[in-house]
Amino acid sequence: MSGFQKPHNGALLIDGTRQSGQDVRQQNVTAVVSIANIVKTSLGPVGLDKMLVDEIGDVTITNDGATILKQLEVEHPAARVLVELSELQDQEVGDGTTSVVIIAAELLKRANELVREGIHPTTIMSGYRLAMREAVKYIKDSLAHKTAALGPDTILNCAKTTLNSKIFGKDSDFFAKMAVEAMHSVKVIGEDGKPKYPVKSVGIMTQHGGSALDSKLMHGYTIMMSRSAQGMPTTVSNAKIALLDIDLRKSKMHMGVQVLVSDPAKLAEIRQKELDITADRIKLIIAGGANVVLTTKGIDDMALKYFVEAGCIACRRVKREDLRRIAKLTGGTLLTTLANMDGDEVFDASSLGLAESVSEERVSDDDFIVIKGAKQSKACSVLLRGANDHMLGELERSLHDALCVVKRVLESNSVVPGGGAVEAALSIYLENFALTLGTREQLAVAAFADALLVIPKQLAINGACDATDLVAKLRSKHHSAQTDPSKAHLARMGLDVYEGLVVDNVACGVLEPTISKLKILQFATEAAVTILRIDDMISINPPQQQRWPKQGSALQQSAELTGPSASKGAGRAGGSCSHAPRGIRRPRRGRGGGGGAGAQRLCGQQSAAAWAVHGAVSCLRGLVRADQTENERHAARAVTTLYTSIG
């Protein structure tokens, strides 16, 4: 093991710090709880927003857990696990990013209390995994409801539940309908015969001006740009789209390429050839049948003339991401070059994307290119309107979450009641299940059940309600539902934080995707187990780089090396220096002293070099100390002798 030294007494010497046992576990719990406390108050429909200001002054206002943690520069390794946890939840489901962080922190906090009481971490991890499996099984068997049995408004209610906690919750009806319609419009049938709803087929654009209710759903894939020339048609039917990553401007030679011309008349031919190269490329594309050309690079005025004459629509500076999506929708291929294997430039018509129409439409003060009737799959776009960047940014994030939730509900056809109903039901069930265990895992399962109550408690606190009273009533309802078959309908009961009541959340339309709750429990448990497993943390100090003398005045470097006295002596521009090395004298400026200015410069350079060597030797002589071993003193003297011989 390089880098480690083991002394005679058996102790391990490490160039860093080491923490082990309960110290590192307590440190990890403190860091994780601190992260959870940041996002706790943003949970629920009446949660508060956070304002995040980065190092350059950009402001982000949001209550989305994943966005908040992504903006924070978290340094503690255990706390970074929670940041990655919220990002994973956002990718898998799109909602529940705050809940998963809060539950993971509470599980770790309860586990640390059990460790202090003498329960081994392995026992706690085993109990947590057992509780998680039982909770997932109970949700699927007893708490989940099929969307077909709840009516046609189920999907709309799921979207409204997600949007209620956002900055425009009062307009949740409007945006929920928009999200459901958008996802229905991009429905495709997968290879397994099941319907799929790709979220990436829904483009989201933002535009300043107007209110949030001025937002609109546009059928077809939309690009926020206009035609490159006004002489081009505004609409092209039976569109054949060429997707290019090629520059359609006057061809120029690459950097470093030089052409030597002996005849000035050849310059005009070279310039004309540069124009002909681009013209030939455009003629190839048009001859291949393309009537719409989209490129990520530029198109100059000369090239635009050919497109206008051919009646094509051409757009330049299109985002590469947009071109990839259009290629997937239309069945086209994004071309980075027209060259074939033989080096000749050709354009294959099979690389064209097909669509029913491509048109330019004007919305408010901006122009948009709209692609309708794509060959491979359907697409739509949402144009969001708002007063400023902060509003539009939060609007875009919220609508994306709603689209993800609608996708999950449509594909799984299963929902559960929200408002803390699932967590309260699982708490009662797992407490009863823990009593059936005769091992130490019983304590871990009971702690898991108690930790789940943090969600309804925090919902009540954020709603300015009496958390103790509301959670007690909620637990009473779910206990009756699990012990009395005639009251099984009480399993739907959850919190109404607006009125401070316990209500039937299925009847009130407060619904969430079943997969969201399952992923929250699975991800939170695994994160808690991962951090709980750590009992030793070693932080290695970064290696100290050797500081070499900077280039510059050797006289100044020598003064820095040899200390204040030498610096003082070397700093005098004229006269002799009492600290100069033996045999070195400052050249005189006397009249008639042979050599003149050239000799003075030569002597000055020799003097500066000697000063540098003298300073290095003085520094190296300090290496020989009385407290060194005999071998170390011999090595230091050898280095000093080497530098002295060089001087």
XYZ file of C-alpha atoms in Angstrom:
647
model
C 0.000 0.000 0.000
C 1.900 2.991 -1.277
C 1.550 6.224 0.552
C 1.046 4.602 3.973
C 3.671 4.081 6.651
C 3.432 1.619 9.490
C 5.556 2.390 12.541
C 6.897 -0.136 15.013
C 3.999 0.242 17.495
C 1.454 -1.085 14.916
C -0.431 2.203 14.360
C -1.250 3.234 10.789
C 0.025 6.643 9.777
C -2.081 8.304 7.062
C -1.562 11.652 5.423
C -5.115 12.753 6.225
C -7.865 12.378 8.789
C -9.813 9.338 9.853
C -13.137 9.014 11.649
C -14.720 5.740 12.612
C -17.573 4.229 14.587
C -20.308 6.391 16.025
C -18.491 9.633 15.192
C -18.709 9.177 11.434
C -22.261 7.828 11.684
C -23.389 10.864 13.647
C -21.663 13.176 11.186
C -23.446 11.524 8.252
C -26.826 11.739 9.964
C -26.297 15.422 10.755
C -25.406 16.192 7.116
C -28.374 14.252 5.722
C -30.867 15.808 8.143
C -29.538 19.264 7.272
C -30.276 18.619 3.587
C -33.766 17.335 4.407
C -34.502 20.404 6.547
C -33.864 22.620 3.520
C -36.640 21.034 1.445
C -39.078 20.117 4.247
C -41.031 23.356 4.154
C -41.620 23.026 0.385
C -43.646 19.806 0.749
C -47.332 19.755 -0.141
C -49.846 22.049 -1.846
C -49.141 24.908 0.577
C -45.368 24.442 0.695
C -43.112 27.456 0.486
C -40.720 28.359 -2.324
C -36.940 28.690 -2.173
C -34.883 31.432 -3.791
C -31.505 30.201 -4.989
C -28.819 32.640 -6.140
C -25.739 31.210 -7.860
C -22.211 32.635 -7.994
C -22.941 34.892 -10.973
C -26.195 36.247 -9.548
C -28.747 34.160 -11.501
C -31.892 33.631 -9.430
C -34.022 30.466 -9.358
C -37.333 30.419 -7.471
C -38.846 26.955 -7.039
C -40.263 24.437 -4.585
C -39.235 21.364 -6.579
C -36.966 19.216 -4.435
C -34.740 17.991 -7.260
C -34.209 21.507 -8.594
C -33.365 22.885 -5.140
C -30.795 20.201 -4.371
C -29.313 20.364 -7.858
C -28.599 24.080 -7.409
C -26.881 23.550 -4.044
C -23.151 22.888 -4.012
C -23.172 20.020 -1.512
C -19.693 18.916 -0.425
C -20.387 16.268 2.213
C -20.285 12.808 0.579
C -23.256 11.440 2.555
C -25.370 14.493 1.754
C -24.527 14.105 -1.942
C -26.234 10.712 -1.819
C -29.533 12.501 -1.159
C -28.935 14.903 -4.042
C -28.419 11.960 -6.393
C -31.466 10.280 -4.835
C -33.763 13.184 -5.710
C -32.377 13.308 -9.268
C -33.052 9.585 -9.665
C -36.645 10.010 -8.461
C -37.083 12.887 -10.907
C -35.839 10.753 -13.793
C -37.876 7.675 -12.905
C -41.202 9.274 -11.962
C -40.987 13.062 -12.227
C -42.732 13.659 -8.888
C -42.047 12.879 -5.233
C -38.522 14.306 -5.203
C -39.091 16.114 -1.897
C -40.812 13.170 -0.191
C -38.032 10.716 -0.998
C -35.387 12.970 0.578
C -37.447 13.576 3.733
C -38.196 9.862 4.235
C -34.576 8.823 3.639
C -33.332 11.344 6.218
C -35.939 10.220 8.773
C -35.053 6.544 8.264
C -31.385 7.316 8.846
C -32.190 9.371 11.919
C -34.228 6.513 13.468
C -31.514 4.010 12.588
C -28.881 6.100 14.365
C -31.018 6.113 17.518
C -31.227 2.312 17.393
C -27.452 2.023 16.993
C -27.004 4.178 20.098
C -29.248 1.760 21.963
C -26.959 -1.132 21.057
C -28.655 -2.591 17.976
C -26.146 -3.665 15.330
C -26.368 -1.811 11.996
C -26.645 -5.104 10.096
C -29.810 -5.959 12.031
C -31.278 -2.535 11.270
C -30.503 -2.858 7.558
C -32.126 -6.281 7.456
C -35.219 -4.953 9.221
C -35.485 -1.945 6.886
C -35.362 -4.123 3.794
C -37.978 -6.455 5.244
C -40.247 -3.514 6.060
C -39.792 -2.081 2.570
C -40.801 -5.360 0.906
C -43.891 -5.692 3.094
C -44.853 -2.073 2.436
C -44.589 -2.502 -1.346
C -46.679 -5.661 -1.189
C -49.371 -3.975 0.935
C -49.608 -0.995 -1.425
C -50.133 -3.228 -4.447
C -52.670 -5.491 -2.709
C -54.712 -3.083 -0.571
C -54.136 0.580 -1.417
C -53.802 0.745 -5.228
C -56.847 1.487 -7.404
C -57.250 0.865 -11.123
C -57.880 4.042 -13.119
C -60.688 2.396 -15.110
C -62.669 1.785 -11.915
C -62.402 5.411 -10.724
C -63.774 7.140 -13.829
C -62.458 9.216 -16.736
C -61.311 12.140 -14.558
C -58.728 10.053 -12.711
C -55.799 11.025 -14.949
C -56.828 14.685 -14.839
C -56.981 14.567 -11.032
C -53.485 13.084 -10.852
C -52.140 15.964 -12.929
C -54.002 18.501 -10.766
C -52.574 16.946 -7.587
C -49.049 17.406 -8.958
C -49.662 20.981 -10.100
C -51.430 22.101 -6.902
C -48.121 22.373 -5.081
C -46.598 24.591 -7.779
C -46.414 28.342 -8.099
C -49.523 28.481 -10.325
C -51.627 26.014 -8.332
C -54.706 28.213 -8.726
C -54.576 27.533 -12.492
C -54.023 23.789 -12.096
C -57.241 22.917 -13.989
C -56.036 24.717 -17.117
C -52.559 23.186 -17.178
C -53.730 19.721 -16.105
C -56.045 19.548 -19.134
C -53.192 20.751 -21.336
C -50.842 18.054 -19.981
C -53.385 15.244 -20.436
C -54.247 16.355 -23.990
C -50.571 16.655 -24.897
C -49.744 13.139 -23.700
C -52.768 11.625 -25.452
C -51.688 13.285 -28.710
C -48.247 11.577 -28.704
C -49.516 8.064 -27.979
C -47.678 5.329 -29.886
C -47.854 1.538 -29.763
C -44.654 -0.140 -28.620
C -43.062 -3.310 -29.923
C -44.768 -5.290 -27.149
C -48.179 -4.060 -28.276
C -48.653 -1.788 -25.258
C -49.258 1.969 -25.592
C -46.313 4.271 -24.886
C -46.358 7.986 -24.141
C -42.911 9.527 -24.794
C -42.484 12.764 -22.872
C -39.731 13.921 -25.248
C -42.283 14.098 -28.062
C -43.814 17.083 -26.272
C -41.743 20.203 -26.855
C -41.944 23.004 -24.292
C -41.189 26.585 -25.357
C -41.321 29.771 -23.332
C -42.139 33.296 -24.451
C -42.244 36.542 -22.487
C -45.457 38.515 -22.381
C -49.047 37.730 -21.494
C -50.309 35.751 -18.531
C -49.927 32.062 -17.765
C -53.444 31.439 -19.092
C -52.336 32.663 -22.528
C -50.270 29.482 -22.893
C -51.416 27.192 -25.686
C -50.989 23.663 -27.028
C -49.769 23.488 -30.617
C -50.177 20.221 -32.518
C -46.999 19.337 -34.363
C -43.346 19.812 -33.442
C -42.506 23.502 -33.151
C -39.193 25.316 -33.493
C -38.921 28.892 -32.286
C -37.431 30.486 -35.411
C -38.440 31.835 -38.818
C -37.504 31.275 -42.467
C -34.040 32.455 -43.422
C -35.382 34.568 -46.319
C -38.683 36.304 -46.918
C -38.880 35.026 -50.501
C -39.360 31.465 -49.291
C -42.885 29.968 -49.100
C -44.635 30.028 -45.714
C -46.108 26.537 -46.145
C -44.793 23.388 -47.822
C -47.071 20.358 -48.202
C -45.786 16.790 -48.458
C -42.584 17.987 -46.841
C -39.289 16.197 -47.374
C -36.924 17.448 -44.702
C -33.131 17.462 -45.012
C -31.469 17.495 -41.588
C -27.917 18.793 -41.865
C -24.987 19.493 -39.597
C -23.151 21.144 -42.503
C -22.126 24.740 -43.120
C -23.847 26.118 -46.250
C -21.785 29.271 -46.460
C -18.934 30.130 -48.802
C -16.349 27.373 -48.457
C -13.118 28.449 -46.803
C -9.819 26.690 -46.338
C -9.115 25.315 -42.903
C -6.779 26.954 -40.438
C -3.137 26.400 -41.260
C -3.710 25.667 -44.973
C -1.791 27.975 -47.315
C -1.975 28.285 -51.104
C 0.922 29.928 -52.930
C -0.239 31.594 -56.172
C 2.274 32.749 -58.755
C -0.328 34.089 -61.202
C -2.672 36.778 -59.783
C -5.298 35.759 -62.343
C -5.681 32.451 -60.503
C -7.044 34.227 -57.418
C -10.371 34.875 -59.152
C -10.612 31.188 -60.060
C -9.960 30.190 -56.438
C -12.673 32.523 -55.181
C -15.115 31.221 -57.783
C -14.320 27.607 -56.838
C -15.079 28.389 -53.198
C -18.520 29.594 -54.273
C -19.056 26.624 -56.574
C -18.365 24.092 -53.790
C -21.299 25.371 -51.708
C -23.504 25.791 -54.800
C -22.863 22.171 -55.839
C -23.825 20.945 -52.364
C -27.097 22.869 -52.422
C -27.928 21.573 -55.911
C -27.313 18.013 -54.712
C -29.701 18.505 -51.762
C -32.433 20.045 -53.921
C -31.994 17.396 -56.636
C -32.456 14.720 -53.966
C -36.016 15.949 -53.443
C -35.617 18.081 -50.329
C -38.058 20.996 -50.022
C -37.284 21.830 -46.369
C -33.669 22.240 -45.194
C -32.714 22.554 -41.527
C -29.071 22.992 -40.554
C -27.249 23.610 -37.303
C -24.809 25.996 -39.019
C -25.037 29.050 -41.230
C -26.506 29.769 -44.668
C -25.193 32.846 -46.460
C -27.053 35.064 -48.934
C -25.602 33.341 -51.970
C -26.923 29.975 -50.783
C -30.333 31.418 -49.883
C -30.791 32.461 -53.527
C -30.827 28.816 -54.652
C -33.394 27.823 -52.002
C -35.684 30.734 -52.891
C -35.544 29.845 -56.586
C -36.374 26.196 -55.794
C -39.302 27.131 -53.522
C -37.787 25.528 -50.415
C -37.951 26.513 -46.754
C -34.484 26.784 -45.180
C -33.669 27.484 -41.536
C -30.218 28.053 -40.073
C -28.787 27.799 -36.541
C -31.285 25.110 -35.512
C -30.439 23.472 -32.175
C -28.874 20.071 -32.534
C -31.280 18.667 -29.932
C -34.247 19.811 -32.039
C -32.796 18.167 -35.133
C -32.341 14.860 -33.297
C -35.975 14.910 -32.207
C -37.190 15.831 -35.680
C -35.099 12.996 -37.138
C -36.754 10.549 -34.749
C -40.239 11.884 -35.502
C -39.932 12.048 -39.290
C -37.707 9.035 -39.906
C -34.886 11.176 -41.300
C -31.125 11.039 -40.729
C -28.957 13.840 -39.373
C -26.080 14.237 -41.856
C -22.706 15.585 -40.774
C -21.135 15.311 -44.250
C -22.138 14.620 -47.847
C -18.983 12.644 -48.637
C -19.230 8.925 -49.392
C -16.631 6.214 -48.925
C -14.904 7.192 -52.174
C -14.596 10.840 -51.158
C -17.248 12.094 -53.580
C -20.135 14.251 -52.352
C -23.583 12.674 -52.843
C -26.992 13.134 -51.233
C -29.113 10.048 -50.550
C -32.873 10.678 -50.700
C -33.431 7.963 -48.063
C -32.014 10.304 -45.406
C -34.937 12.725 -45.850
C -37.555 12.981 -43.125
C -41.214 12.937 -44.163
C -44.095 15.032 -42.816
C -47.484 16.182 -44.055
C -46.622 19.876 -43.877
C -44.083 22.387 -42.642
C -45.286 25.950 -42.134
C -44.321 29.221 -40.519
C -46.849 30.533 -38.004
C -46.805 33.750 -36.054
C -47.685 33.717 -32.337
C -47.665 37.059 -30.576
C -44.450 38.792 -31.669
C -42.469 35.702 -32.725
C -42.443 33.313 -35.665
C -42.444 29.531 -35.331
C -41.732 26.671 -37.727
C -44.374 23.963 -37.173
C -43.915 20.379 -38.453
C -47.226 18.497 -38.657
C -48.046 14.903 -39.515
C -44.622 13.370 -38.937
C -44.086 9.950 -40.496
C -42.770 7.903 -37.578
C -44.576 9.276 -34.529
C -46.754 12.130 -33.424
C -45.548 15.261 -31.706
C -46.918 18.398 -30.133
C -45.558 21.512 -28.485
C -46.633 23.685 -25.580
C -46.029 27.422 -25.713
C -45.834 28.867 -22.211
C -46.386 32.568 -21.572
C -45.316 34.474 -18.483
C -44.167 37.786 -17.104
C -40.474 37.017 -16.494
C -37.809 34.337 -16.613
C -38.438 33.180 -13.035
C -42.114 32.546 -13.716
C -41.455 30.826 -17.037
C -38.719 28.620 -15.574
C -40.935 27.357 -12.770
C -43.837 26.971 -15.200
C -41.722 24.789 -17.471
C -40.477 22.587 -14.598
C -43.987 22.172 -13.218
C -45.498 21.234 -16.569
C -42.719 18.708 -17.152
C -43.526 17.074 -13.797
C -47.204 16.925 -14.742
C -46.381 15.330 -18.102
C -44.258 12.672 -16.360
C -47.039 11.880 -13.879
C -49.651 11.583 -16.635
C -47.316 9.276 -18.558
C -46.857 6.996 -15.523
C -50.588 6.828 -14.803
C -51.486 6.104 -18.429
C -48.890 3.326 -18.691
C -49.495 1.696 -15.296
C -53.271 2.340 -14.929
C -52.877 2.392 -11.155
C -53.202 5.196 -8.579
C -53.221 5.594 -4.788
C -54.829 8.260 -2.562
C -52.577 11.196 -1.651
C -52.459 13.569 1.304
C -50.485 11.212 3.557
C -53.016 8.381 3.251
C -50.490 5.787 2.054
C -47.891 6.662 4.703
C -50.443 6.555 7.538
C -51.819 3.202 6.349
C -48.335 1.720 6.056
C -47.443 2.985 9.529
C -50.356 1.083 11.099
C -49.745 -2.034 9.008
C -46.004 -2.211 9.710
C -46.495 -1.642 13.449
C -48.795 -4.669 13.558
C -46.421 -6.630 11.346
C -43.484 -5.844 13.658
C -45.319 -7.487 16.558
C -45.334 -10.787 14.664
C -41.527 -10.869 14.525
C -39.583 -12.587 17.292
C -36.173 -11.195 16.367
C -34.373 -7.897 16.740
C -35.608 -6.858 13.297
C -38.851 -6.043 15.108
C -37.286 -2.812 16.387
C -36.097 -1.788 12.908
C -39.515 -2.476 11.336
C -41.213 -0.439 14.088
C -38.744 2.415 13.489
C -39.494 2.230 9.746
C -43.225 2.493 10.468
C -42.706 5.473 12.754
C -40.466 7.226 10.210
C -43.179 7.160 7.524
C -45.357 9.454 9.627
C -42.984 12.323 8.864
C -44.902 12.944 5.596
C -48.395 13.575 7.076
C -46.812 15.489 9.976
C -44.909 17.806 7.639
C -47.968 18.289 5.424
C -49.963 19.436 8.454
C -47.153 21.718 9.675
C -46.785 23.373 6.268
C -50.553 23.904 6.189
C -50.438 25.725 9.568
C -52.510 22.942 11.183
C -52.178 21.059 14.460
C -49.985 18.188 13.286
C -50.384 16.067 16.423
C -54.173 16.240 16.354
C -54.548 15.637 12.598
C -52.107 12.712 12.457
C -53.790 11.074 15.474
C -57.202 11.299 13.727
C -55.724 9.962 10.502
C -54.103 6.991 12.233
C -57.378 6.219 14.001
C -59.221 6.058 10.667
C -56.665 3.722 9.116
C -56.554 1.512 12.196
C -60.320 1.047 11.888
C -59.974 0.295 8.166
C -57.419 -2.470 8.834
C -59.154 -4.060 11.819
C -62.862 -3.773 10.851
C -63.765 -5.139 7.374
C -66.959 -3.059 7.347
C -64.840 0.134 7.452
C -62.393 -0.774 4.686
C -63.390 2.386 2.798
C -61.583 4.429 5.464
C -58.280 3.356 3.863
C -58.873 6.225 1.394
C -58.710 8.847 4.125
C -56.051 11.522 3.919
C -55.372 15.118 4.959
C -57.064 18.236 3.605
C -54.462 20.838 4.555
C -56.620 23.720 3.326
C -59.396 23.041 5.844
C -57.413 21.072 8.422
C -59.631 17.977 8.112
C -59.344 14.242 7.441
C -61.274 13.496 4.232
C -61.746 10.809 1.562
C -59.008 11.807 -0.875
C -60.184 9.460 -3.631
C -63.554 11.219 -3.683
C -61.799 14.610 -3.494
C -59.578 13.736 -6.464
C -56.255 13.837 -4.579
C -54.497 10.969 -6.367
C -50.915 9.989 -7.107
C -49.340 7.322 -9.346
C -48.784 4.034 -7.546
C -45.304 3.746 -9.010
C -44.377 7.057 -7.381
C -44.977 5.679 -3.878
C -43.224 2.412 -4.692
C -40.121 4.165 -5.987
C -40.065 6.543 -3.014
C -39.975 3.640 -0.551
C -37.417 1.644 -2.523
C -35.049 4.543 -3.211
C -35.272 5.991 0.309
C -34.596 2.606 1.917
C -31.592 1.881 -0.271
C -30.138 5.343 0.352
C -30.563 4.983 4.122
C -28.957 1.528 4.075
C -26.069 2.791 1.952
C -25.227 5.572 4.393
C -25.873 3.415 7.487
C -23.388 0.854 6.222
C -20.544 3.391 6.525
C -18.582 3.105 9.788
C -15.192 4.490 8.714
C -14.318 7.585 6.715
C -10.765 8.380 5.645
C -10.090 11.770 4.075
C -6.730 11.891 2.286
C -5.032 15.267 2.187
C -4.309 16.554 -1.312
C -0.652 16.198 -2.331
C 1.404 19.338 -1.806
C 2.957 20.430 -5.071
C 6.628 21.385 -4.971
C 7.049 25.106 -5.504
C 9.783 25.790 -8.070
C 11.371 29.220 -8.476
C 9.442 31.443 -10.884
C 11.090 32.763 -13.989
C 12.259 36.314 -13.647
C 15.069 38.128 -11.964
C 17.569 35.615 -10.650
C 18.864 38.314 -8.319
C 15.405 38.659 -6.805
C 15.019 34.853 -6.524
C 18.327 34.617 -4.728
C 17.264 37.339 -2.333
C 14.080 35.411 -1.548
C 16.057 32.207 -0.938
C 18.835 33.638 1.197
C 16.655 35.588 3.603
C 16.228 39.190 4.647
C 19.895 40.039 4.853
C 20.637 38.928 1.324
C 17.481 40.569 0.059
C 18.550 43.811 1.631
C 22.010 43.550 0.146
C 20.806 42.503 -3.287
C 18.238 45.241 -3.383
C 20.861 48.024 -3.657
C 21.114 48.951 -7.277
C 24.599 50.463 -6.931
C 27.715 49.892 -4.841
C 29.102 46.601 -3.617
C 27.122 43.966 -1.783
C 28.583 42.567 1.400
C 26.527 39.363 1.001
C 27.696 38.539 -2.512
C 29.423 35.172 -3.077
C 33.163 35.162 -3.079
C 34.784 35.949 -6.391
C 31.804 37.943 -7.725
C 31.910 41.687 -8.080
C 29.391 44.128 -9.490
C 30.631 45.533 -12.825
C 31.627 49.163 -12.611
C 30.334 51.928 -14.804
C 33.668 53.765 -14.836
C 34.744 55.749 -17.845
C 37.083 53.983 -20.187
C 36.737 50.679 -18.338
C 36.907 48.196 -21.228
C 33.871 46.432 -22.590
C 31.243 49.148 -22.515
C 27.512 48.278 -22.222
C 27.893 44.764 -23.707
C 30.407 43.776 -21.072
C 28.185 45.216 -18.369
C 25.234 43.084 -19.543
C 27.407 39.954 -19.690
C 28.779 40.517 -16.224
C 25.294 41.257 -14.929
C 23.984 37.959 -16.282
C 26.896 36.022 -14.735
C 26.322 37.795 -11.444
C 22.611 36.974 -11.494
C 23.289 33.282 -12.211
C 25.844 33.122 -9.399
C 23.356 34.789 -7.055
C 20.766 32.058 -7.868
C 23.222 29.229 -7.161
C 24.416 30.943 -3.992
C 20.822 31.262 -2.761
C 20.038 27.613 -3.544
C 23.135 26.419 -1.665
C 22.253 28.571 1.353
C 18.783 27.102 1.364
C 20.001 23.500 1.005
C 22.513 23.887 3.836
C 19.540 24.391 6.107
C 18.509 20.818 5.370
C 21.217 19.472 7.694
C 19.726 19.591 11.171
C 20.769 18.150 14.475
C 17.572 16.134 14.919
C 18.110 14.129 11.692
C 19.306 10.570 11.509
C 22.783 9.808 10.220
C 21.491 8.633 6.802
C 19.352 11.758 6.361
C 22.317 14.047 7.184
C 24.506 12.219 4.628
C 21.819 12.631 1.938
C 21.384 16.343 2.687
C 25.158 16.952 2.590
C 25.357 15.116 -0.754
C 22.708 17.363 -2.296
C 24.414 20.475 -0.913
C 27.791 19.347 -2.294
C 26.227 18.752 -5.735
C 24.754 22.271 -5.918
C 28.035 23.776 -4.611
C 29.980 22.041 -7.394
C 27.499 23.398 -9.970
C 28.026 26.912 -8.594
